[in-house]
Amino acid sequence: MKIDLTDTTSSKINKALVQGRRAIGTPAVGMVLTLVIVTDEENAYDALKAANEASREHPSRTLVVIKRVSRSPRDRAKARLDAEVRVGTAAGTGETVILRLYGEVIDHAQSVVLPLLLPDAPVVVWWAANAPLDPAHDPLGALAQRRVTDTYAAEHPVDELRARAEAYTPGDTDLSWTRITPWRSMLAAALDQVECEVTSVEVEGEEFNPSVELLGMWLADRLRVPVKRSVSSGPGLTGVKMETSCGPIKLDRADGSLASLSIEGQPDRAVALKRRDTSELIAEELRRLDPDDTYAATLKFGVDRLGEGPESEAAPPAAEADEPAAATKPAKKSASSSAPAPSSASKKAASK
């Protein structure tokens, strides 16, 4: 069921939601959170599609905020709010409200969104495009417990990572970080199979993909070894090579779907490592609403410090960091958390 409202208010939108629920015979609200999507017209369809698919796992009220560009000074001075309310099969397993803001109301989007939030339910804000450099201090971001951005959509991803590190606030996260969860799990599992010391790492991927930098920063932060960043034709991440005292460990994914894991002294094996859709990434982020300390540590390591050795400023001595220098394994990914849990040989080193 769809209800179109022109030049409306938040109060009328709430009444339309109640009317829609009654019309389809489900007057009770059975949603677990409010997902606010901030986007433009160009990206609105894809973002809403991803949110609807993720709602199968996380029933939510989805508020899509679209700030329309006014073409004339007269239009910019006139405030107007149009809305499209969707309930039932038209909104996945939750409710959807598409808000189109015109004129002066664009600068006060939070005043439109606030009355539409589910009471006593967590709020997640996702910028599908044009994310602010400091999400926590954005008027909409200030309403949320979790703030999701995507540096892959930025024009200069590496600069965006630097800005994210400077402005990081607990609750911030990035879909570029979410994309490397399977890689972190696989690499941690590979190191759990050997008793070797990692001496250097090379991470390979397409040029303007911040997930490559984030994976390199995570490995450098956890292993305290130099990490080299190499460029390939993609798609996305294509390989990781770790030099160890027992021989190289390689994880190669040339086609974006199936990867090959090579460990010295063991037969090569094929592992599923496909590139995931945006809906899967959003669904993963909605599974946890607490701060991701591993992401914070990785981000603050600094993209400019990739390639530095353990004796450099990038990796403080073990005595200062309260971590044994001989620990060489990254933390193993927990199935219930996006922050890795320590591997058996490096629990003390990987703990935060």
Tab-separated table of C-alpha atoms in Angstrom:
chain	number	residue	atom	x	y	z
A	1	MET	CA	0.000	0.000	0.000
A	2	LYS	CA	1.274	3.464	-0.937
A	3	ILE	CA	0.057	6.849	0.283
A	4	ASP	CA	1.299	10.045	-1.408
A	5	LEU	CA	1.386	13.265	0.599
A	6	THR	CA	2.224	16.640	-0.971
A	7	ASP	CA	3.284	19.716	1.006
A	8	THR	CA	2.769	17.792	4.217
A	9	THR	CA	4.027	17.643	7.806
A	10	SER	CA	5.496	14.996	10.100
A	11	SER	CA	2.187	14.797	11.982
A	12	LYS	CA	0.262	13.963	8.811
A	13	ILE	CA	2.874	11.353	7.894
A	14	ASN	CA	2.427	9.634	11.271
A	15	LYS	CA	-1.340	9.569	10.739
A	16	ALA	CA	-0.815	8.052	7.281
A	17	LEU	CA	1.357	5.310	8.796
A	18	VAL	CA	-1.381	4.429	11.298
A	19	GLN	CA	-3.988	4.507	8.529
A	20	GLY	CA	-1.875	2.258	6.341
A	21	ARG	CA	-1.292	-0.318	9.094
A	22	ARG	CA	-4.994	-0.484	9.842
A	23	ALA	CA	-5.851	-0.829	6.157
A	24	ILE	CA	-3.658	-3.920	5.765
A	25	GLY	CA	-4.795	-5.392	9.073
A	26	THR	CA	-1.586	-5.014	11.135
A	27	PRO	CA	-2.185	-2.187	13.621
A	28	ALA	CA	0.700	-3.239	15.881
A	29	VAL	CA	4.233	-1.954	15.298
A	30	GLY	CA	6.634	-4.910	15.143
A	31	MET	CA	9.870	-3.219	14.079
A	32	VAL	CA	13.185	-3.348	15.933
A	33	LEU	CA	14.862	-0.112	14.804
A	34	THR	CA	14.636	3.004	12.668
A	35	LEU	CA	16.921	3.146	9.627
A	36	VAL	CA	17.425	6.652	8.240
A	37	ILE	CA	18.864	6.730	4.724
A	38	VAL	CA	20.296	10.051	3.538
A	39	THR	CA	20.730	10.075	-0.216
A	40	ASP	CA	19.959	11.875	-3.464
A	41	GLU	CA	17.546	11.005	-6.276
A	42	GLU	CA	20.279	9.293	-8.270
A	43	ASN	CA	21.095	6.767	-5.542
A	44	ALA	CA	17.717	6.546	-3.808
A	45	TYR	CA	16.401	3.518	-5.732
A	46	ASP	CA	19.452	1.329	-5.058
A	47	ALA	CA	19.659	2.369	-1.407
A	48	LEU	CA	15.966	1.681	-0.800
A	49	LYS	CA	16.182	-1.680	-2.541
A	50	ALA	CA	19.114	-2.692	-0.328
A	51	ALA	CA	17.250	-1.539	2.800
A	52	ASN	CA	14.112	-3.495	1.854
A	53	GLU	CA	16.141	-6.678	1.393
A	54	ALA	CA	17.948	-6.130	4.709
A	55	SER	CA	14.576	-5.621	6.422
A	56	ARG	CA	13.854	-9.333	6.005
A	57	GLU	CA	16.446	-9.895	8.725
A	58	HIS	CA	15.891	-6.619	10.578
A	59	PRO	CA	12.264	-5.381	10.364
A	60	SER	CA	12.568	-1.624	10.590
A	61	ARG	CA	10.961	1.704	9.843
A	62	THR	CA	12.969	3.105	6.959
A	63	LEU	CA	13.053	6.872	6.485
A	64	VAL	CA	14.600	7.953	3.181
A	65	VAL	CA	15.704	11.592	3.278
A	66	ILE	CA	16.167	13.129	-0.170
A	67	LYS	CA	17.270	16.749	-0.293
A	68	ARG	CA	16.044	18.218	-3.567
A	69	VAL	CA	18.020	20.998	-5.242
A	70	SER	CA	16.024	24.179	-5.793
A	71	ARG	CA	16.726	25.923	-9.095
A	72	SER	CA	15.707	29.481	-8.276
A	73	PRO	CA	16.060	31.841	-5.282
A	74	ARG	CA	12.254	31.842	-4.913
A	75	ASP	CA	12.174	28.028	-4.630
A	76	ARG	CA	15.065	28.015	-2.179
A	77	ALA	CA	13.184	30.390	0.116
A	78	LYS	CA	10.040	28.258	0.131
A	79	ALA	CA	9.994	25.248	2.450
A	80	ARG	CA	8.089	22.174	1.344
A	81	LEU	CA	7.929	18.524	2.366
A	82	ASP	CA	6.554	15.775	0.131
A	83	ALA	CA	6.248	12.208	1.373
A	84	GLU	CA	5.459	8.743	0.085
A	85	VAL	CA	4.330	6.274	2.749
A	86	ARG	CA	4.677	2.561	2.022
A	87	VAL	CA	3.370	-0.252	4.207
A	88	GLY	CA	2.797	-3.947	3.646
A	89	THR	CA	4.454	-5.718	0.694
A	90	ALA	CA	5.510	-2.383	-0.802
A	91	ALA	CA	7.889	-1.836	2.158
A	92	GLY	CA	9.524	-5.214	2.684
A	93	THR	CA	8.844	-6.447	6.217
A	94	GLY	CA	8.641	-3.000	7.799
A	95	GLU	CA	7.488	0.509	6.925
A	96	THR	CA	9.012	2.979	4.501
A	97	VAL	CA	8.626	6.736	4.294
A	98	ILE	CA	10.306	8.587	1.436
A	99	LEU	CA	10.807	12.230	2.397
A	100	ARG	CA	11.593	14.828	-0.263
A	101	LEU	CA	12.759	18.113	1.215
A	102	TYR	CA	12.653	21.416	-0.666
A	103	GLY	CA	13.883	24.910	0.128
A	104	GLU	CA	14.735	25.978	3.661
A	105	VAL	CA	13.554	22.709	5.230
A	106	ILE	CA	16.644	21.044	3.726
A	107	ASP	CA	18.730	22.637	6.475
A	108	HIS	CA	16.400	21.251	9.164
A	109	ALA	CA	16.008	17.628	8.118
A	110	GLN	CA	16.407	16.471	11.718
A	111	SER	CA	13.210	18.330	12.714
A	112	VAL	CA	11.311	16.344	10.075
A	113	VAL	CA	12.852	12.995	10.988
A	114	LEU	CA	12.670	13.261	14.794
A	115	PRO	CA	8.851	12.900	15.126
A	116	LEU	CA	8.940	9.842	12.845
A	117	LEU	CA	11.444	7.795	14.859
A	118	LEU	CA	10.147	4.663	16.542
A	119	PRO	CA	9.908	5.246	20.309
A	120	ASP	CA	12.408	3.371	22.496
A	121	ALA	CA	14.113	1.804	19.467
A	122	PRO	CA	17.709	2.295	18.251
A	123	VAL	CA	18.374	4.604	15.324
A	124	VAL	CA	20.850	3.916	12.514
A	125	VAL	CA	21.719	6.596	9.948
A	126	TRP	CA	23.193	5.501	6.621
A	127	TRP	CA	24.569	8.023	4.132
A	128	ALA	CA	24.290	6.279	0.766
A	129	ALA	CA	25.926	9.310	-0.897
A	130	ASN	CA	27.646	12.552	0.106
A	131	ALA	CA	28.392	11.587	3.700
A	132	PRO	CA	29.580	14.355	6.054
A	133	LEU	CA	33.211	14.292	7.158
A	134	ASP	CA	32.095	14.232	10.811
A	135	PRO	CA	28.968	12.026	10.943
A	136	ALA	CA	28.532	12.211	14.724
A	137	HIS	CA	28.180	16.011	14.641
A	138	ASP	CA	25.832	16.055	11.674
A	139	PRO	CA	22.280	17.015	12.795
A	140	LEU	CA	20.910	13.675	11.592
A	141	GLY	CA	23.912	11.691	12.817
A	142	ALA	CA	23.408	13.121	16.298
A	143	LEU	CA	20.093	11.239	16.482
A	144	ALA	CA	21.696	7.835	15.901
A	145	GLN	CA	23.481	5.167	17.911
A	146	ARG	CA	25.120	3.875	14.728
A	147	ARG	CA	26.325	5.948	11.759
A	148	VAL	CA	27.142	4.175	8.500
A	149	THR	CA	29.128	5.746	5.675
A	150	ASP	CA	30.845	4.344	2.574
A	151	THR	CA	34.207	5.777	1.582
A	152	TYR	CA	34.046	3.718	-1.623
A	153	ALA	CA	31.497	6.248	-2.897
A	154	ALA	CA	33.797	9.201	-2.157
A	155	GLU	CA	35.679	10.990	-4.914
A	156	HIS	CA	38.970	10.712	-2.997
A	157	PRO	CA	38.702	7.589	-0.797
A	158	VAL	CA	42.126	7.849	0.861
A	159	ASP	CA	41.510	11.463	1.882
A	160	GLU	CA	38.126	10.375	3.177
A	161	LEU	CA	39.792	7.723	5.377
A	162	ARG	CA	42.052	10.379	6.889
A	163	ALA	CA	39.041	12.561	7.649
A	164	ARG	CA	37.162	9.615	9.188
A	165	ALA	CA	40.131	8.902	11.465
A	166	GLU	CA	40.301	12.499	12.686
A	167	ALA	CA	36.572	12.736	13.352
A	168	TYR	CA	35.943	9.195	14.618
A	169	THR	CA	33.293	8.855	17.331
A	170	PRO	CA	32.196	5.508	18.842
A	171	GLY	CA	29.305	4.278	16.714
A	172	ASP	CA	30.843	5.295	13.375
A	173	THR	CA	31.394	2.583	10.801
A	174	ASP	CA	32.035	2.201	7.082
A	175	LEU	CA	30.753	-0.254	4.481
A	176	SER	CA	34.304	-0.406	3.087
A	177	TRP	CA	35.256	-1.961	6.433
A	178	THR	CA	32.278	-4.328	6.336
A	179	ARG	CA	33.368	-5.599	2.919
A	180	ILE	CA	36.594	-7.063	4.336
A	181	THR	CA	34.983	-9.113	7.132
A	182	PRO	CA	35.339	-12.419	5.157
A	183	TRP	CA	38.960	-11.565	4.334
A	184	ARG	CA	39.801	-10.931	7.980
A	185	SER	CA	38.130	-14.177	8.999
A	186	MET	CA	39.985	-16.190	6.359
A	187	LEU	CA	43.398	-14.695	7.130
A	188	ALA	CA	42.983	-15.195	10.876
A	189	ALA	CA	41.937	-18.821	10.290
A	190	ALA	CA	44.957	-19.388	8.028
A	191	LEU	CA	47.379	-18.091	10.673
A	192	ASP	CA	45.738	-20.288	13.293
A	193	GLN	CA	46.890	-23.323	11.296
A	194	VAL	CA	50.615	-22.537	11.534
A	195	GLU	CA	53.142	-21.632	14.233
A	196	CYS	CA	55.177	-19.093	12.301
A	197	GLU	CA	56.276	-15.495	12.626
A	198	VAL	CA	54.942	-13.093	10.014
A	199	THR	CA	57.669	-10.779	8.685
A	200	SER	CA	55.872	-8.757	5.980
A	201	VAL	CA	52.557	-8.491	4.145
A	202	GLU	CA	51.461	-7.377	0.693
A	203	VAL	CA	47.830	-6.443	0.013
A	204	GLU	CA	46.696	-6.189	-3.605
A	205	GLY	CA	43.553	-4.588	-5.035
A	206	GLU	CA	42.130	-2.035	-7.416
A	207	GLU	CA	43.470	1.479	-7.126
A	208	PHE	CA	40.566	3.500	-5.735
A	209	ASN	CA	39.186	0.942	-3.297
A	210	PRO	CA	39.492	1.965	0.381
A	211	SER	CA	38.841	-1.624	1.522
A	212	VAL	CA	42.376	-2.441	0.378
A	213	GLU	CA	43.822	0.267	2.616
A	214	LEU	CA	41.636	-0.782	5.539
A	215	LEU	CA	42.712	-4.414	5.276
A	216	GLY	CA	46.351	-3.337	5.096
A	217	MET	CA	45.917	-1.054	8.105
A	218	TRP	CA	44.251	-3.838	10.106
A	219	LEU	CA	47.078	-6.262	9.328
A	220	ALA	CA	49.745	-3.656	10.112
A	221	ASP	CA	48.072	-2.720	13.389
A	222	ARG	CA	47.679	-6.327	14.538
A	223	LEU	CA	50.884	-7.898	13.208
A	224	ARG	CA	53.269	-4.960	13.707
A	225	VAL	CA	55.016	-5.681	10.405
A	226	PRO	CA	55.465	-3.668	7.173
A	227	VAL	CA	52.449	-3.880	4.865
A	228	LYS	CA	52.812	-3.028	1.177
A	229	ARG	CA	49.849	-1.872	-0.875
A	230	SER	CA	49.868	-3.029	-4.526
A	231	VAL	CA	47.541	-2.059	-7.370
A	232	SER	CA	45.703	-4.582	-9.531
A	233	SER	CA	42.911	-4.359	-12.082
A	234	GLY	CA	40.395	-5.702	-9.546
A	235	PRO	CA	37.609	-6.358	-8.972
A	236	GLY	CA	37.984	-5.086	-5.409
A	237	LEU	CA	40.526	-6.909	-3.274
A	238	THR	CA	42.420	-9.478	-5.291
A	239	GLY	CA	45.045	-10.934	-2.975
A	240	VAL	CA	47.049	-10.962	0.241
A	241	LYS	CA	50.534	-12.432	0.601
A	242	MET	CA	52.103	-12.900	4.031
A	243	GLU	CA	55.785	-13.774	4.293
A	244	THR	CA	56.423	-15.937	7.349
A	245	SER	CA	59.311	-17.847	8.879
A	246	CYS	CA	57.669	-21.058	7.574
A	247	GLY	CA	57.096	-19.844	4.023
A	248	PRO	CA	54.529	-17.638	2.298
A	249	ILE	CA	50.787	-17.706	2.927
A	250	LYS	CA	48.737	-16.499	-0.055
A	251	LEU	CA	45.050	-15.717	-0.438
A	252	ASP	CA	44.251	-14.889	-4.074
A	253	ARG	CA	40.871	-13.914	-5.518
A	254	ALA	CA	41.106	-12.980	-9.166
A	255	ASP	CA	37.445	-13.172	-10.191
A	256	GLY	CA	35.636	-11.605	-7.242
A	257	SER	CA	34.000	-14.882	-6.284
A	258	LEU	CA	36.276	-17.864	-5.636
A	259	ALA	CA	39.617	-17.544	-3.855
A	260	SER	CA	42.617	-19.823	-3.518
A	261	LEU	CA	44.375	-20.262	-0.163
A	262	SER	CA	47.990	-21.441	-0.257
A	263	ILE	CA	49.929	-22.380	2.894
A	264	GLU	CA	53.464	-23.755	2.774
A	265	GLY	CA	53.435	-27.522	3.302
A	266	GLN	CA	49.682	-27.868	2.690
A	267	PRO	CA	47.693	-28.461	-0.511
A	268	ASP	CA	46.072	-25.415	-2.073
A	269	ARG	CA	42.373	-25.114	-1.370
A	270	ALA	CA	39.516	-23.176	-2.935
A	271	VAL	CA	37.455	-20.980	-0.605
A	272	ALA	CA	34.250	-19.012	-1.249
A	273	LEU	CA	35.005	-15.300	-1.017
A	274	LYS	CA	32.432	-13.592	-3.204
A	275	ARG	CA	31.809	-9.878	-3.348
A	276	ARG	CA	28.661	-9.075	-1.393
A	277	ASP	CA	25.713	-6.882	-2.290
A	278	THR	CA	24.961	-3.683	-0.397
A	279	SER	CA	21.936	-5.318	1.238
A	280	GLU	CA	24.190	-7.978	2.806
A	281	LEU	CA	26.587	-5.306	4.066
A	282	ILE	CA	23.782	-3.263	5.646
A	283	ALA	CA	22.278	-6.386	7.212
A	284	GLU	CA	25.657	-7.191	8.797
A	285	GLU	CA	25.998	-3.688	10.223
A	286	LEU	CA	22.498	-3.817	11.708
A	287	ARG	CA	23.374	-6.974	13.657
A	288	ARG	CA	25.432	-4.957	16.110
A	289	LEU	CA	24.759	-1.475	17.385
A	290	ASP	CA	27.648	-1.172	19.847
A	291	PRO	CA	30.914	0.600	18.935
A	292	ASP	CA	33.339	-1.387	16.794
A	293	ASP	CA	36.642	-1.026	18.648
A	294	THR	CA	38.582	-2.984	16.030
A	295	TYR	CA	37.477	-0.608	13.291
A	296	ALA	CA	38.436	2.345	15.495
A	297	ALA	CA	41.943	0.962	16.112
A	298	THR	CA	42.412	0.204	12.409
A	299	LEU	CA	41.230	3.637	11.312
A	300	LYS	CA	43.433	5.452	13.804
A	301	PHE	CA	46.481	3.457	12.741
A	302	GLY	CA	46.601	5.805	9.757
A	303	VAL	CA	46.635	5.142	6.047
A	304	ASP	CA	49.892	7.100	5.672
A	305	ARG	CA	51.722	4.634	7.940
A	306	LEU	CA	51.315	1.602	5.684
A	307	GLY	CA	54.689	0.101	4.796
A	308	GLU	CA	56.449	1.177	7.995
A	309	GLY	CA	58.251	-1.452	10.043
A	310	PRO	CA	57.630	-2.529	13.628
A	311	GLU	CA	60.489	-0.336	14.912
A	312	SER	CA	59.045	2.802	13.335
A	313	GLU	CA	56.606	5.276	14.763
A	314	ALA	CA	53.783	3.283	13.202
A	315	ALA	CA	54.271	0.433	15.666
A	316	PRO	CA	55.150	1.425	19.231
A	317	PRO	CA	57.388	-0.903	21.228
A	318	ALA	CA	55.709	-3.846	22.904
A	319	ALA	CA	56.437	-2.413	26.357
A	320	GLU	CA	54.514	0.773	25.549
A	321	ALA	CA	51.598	-1.009	23.929
A	322	ASP	CA	51.522	-3.752	26.568
A	323	GLU	CA	51.751	-6.336	23.777
A	324	PRO	CA	54.452	-8.991	23.286
A	325	ALA	CA	56.530	-8.291	20.207
A	326	ALA	CA	56.561	-11.960	19.201
A	327	ALA	CA	52.786	-12.089	18.725
A	328	THR	CA	52.191	-12.252	15.015
A	329	LYS	CA	48.647	-13.382	14.414
A	330	PRO	CA	45.695	-11.079	13.696
A	331	ALA	CA	42.585	-11.584	15.716
A	332	LYS	CA	40.186	-14.264	14.602
A	333	LYS	CA	36.755	-13.063	13.488
A	334	SER	CA	33.968	-13.948	15.843
A	335	ALA	CA	30.751	-15.165	14.226
A	336	SER	CA	28.665	-12.920	16.438
A	337	SER	CA	30.677	-9.713	16.217
A	338	SER	CA	32.359	-7.643	13.553
A	339	ALA	CA	35.304	-7.087	15.900
A	340	PRO	CA	37.739	-10.031	15.742
A	341	ALA	CA	38.458	-12.203	18.739
A	342	PRO	CA	42.095	-13.118	19.507
A	343	SER	CA	43.629	-16.235	18.000
A	344	SER	CA	45.038	-18.826	20.352
A	345	ALA	CA	48.671	-17.776	19.905
A	346	SER	CA	48.092	-14.044	20.165
A	347	LYS	CA	45.296	-13.418	22.660
A	348	LYS	CA	47.295	-10.934	24.692
A	349	ALA	CA	48.666	-9.103	21.645
A	350	ALA	CA	45.306	-8.771	19.918
A	351	SER	CA	43.370	-7.651	22.985
A	352	LYS	CA	42.484	-4.014	23.271
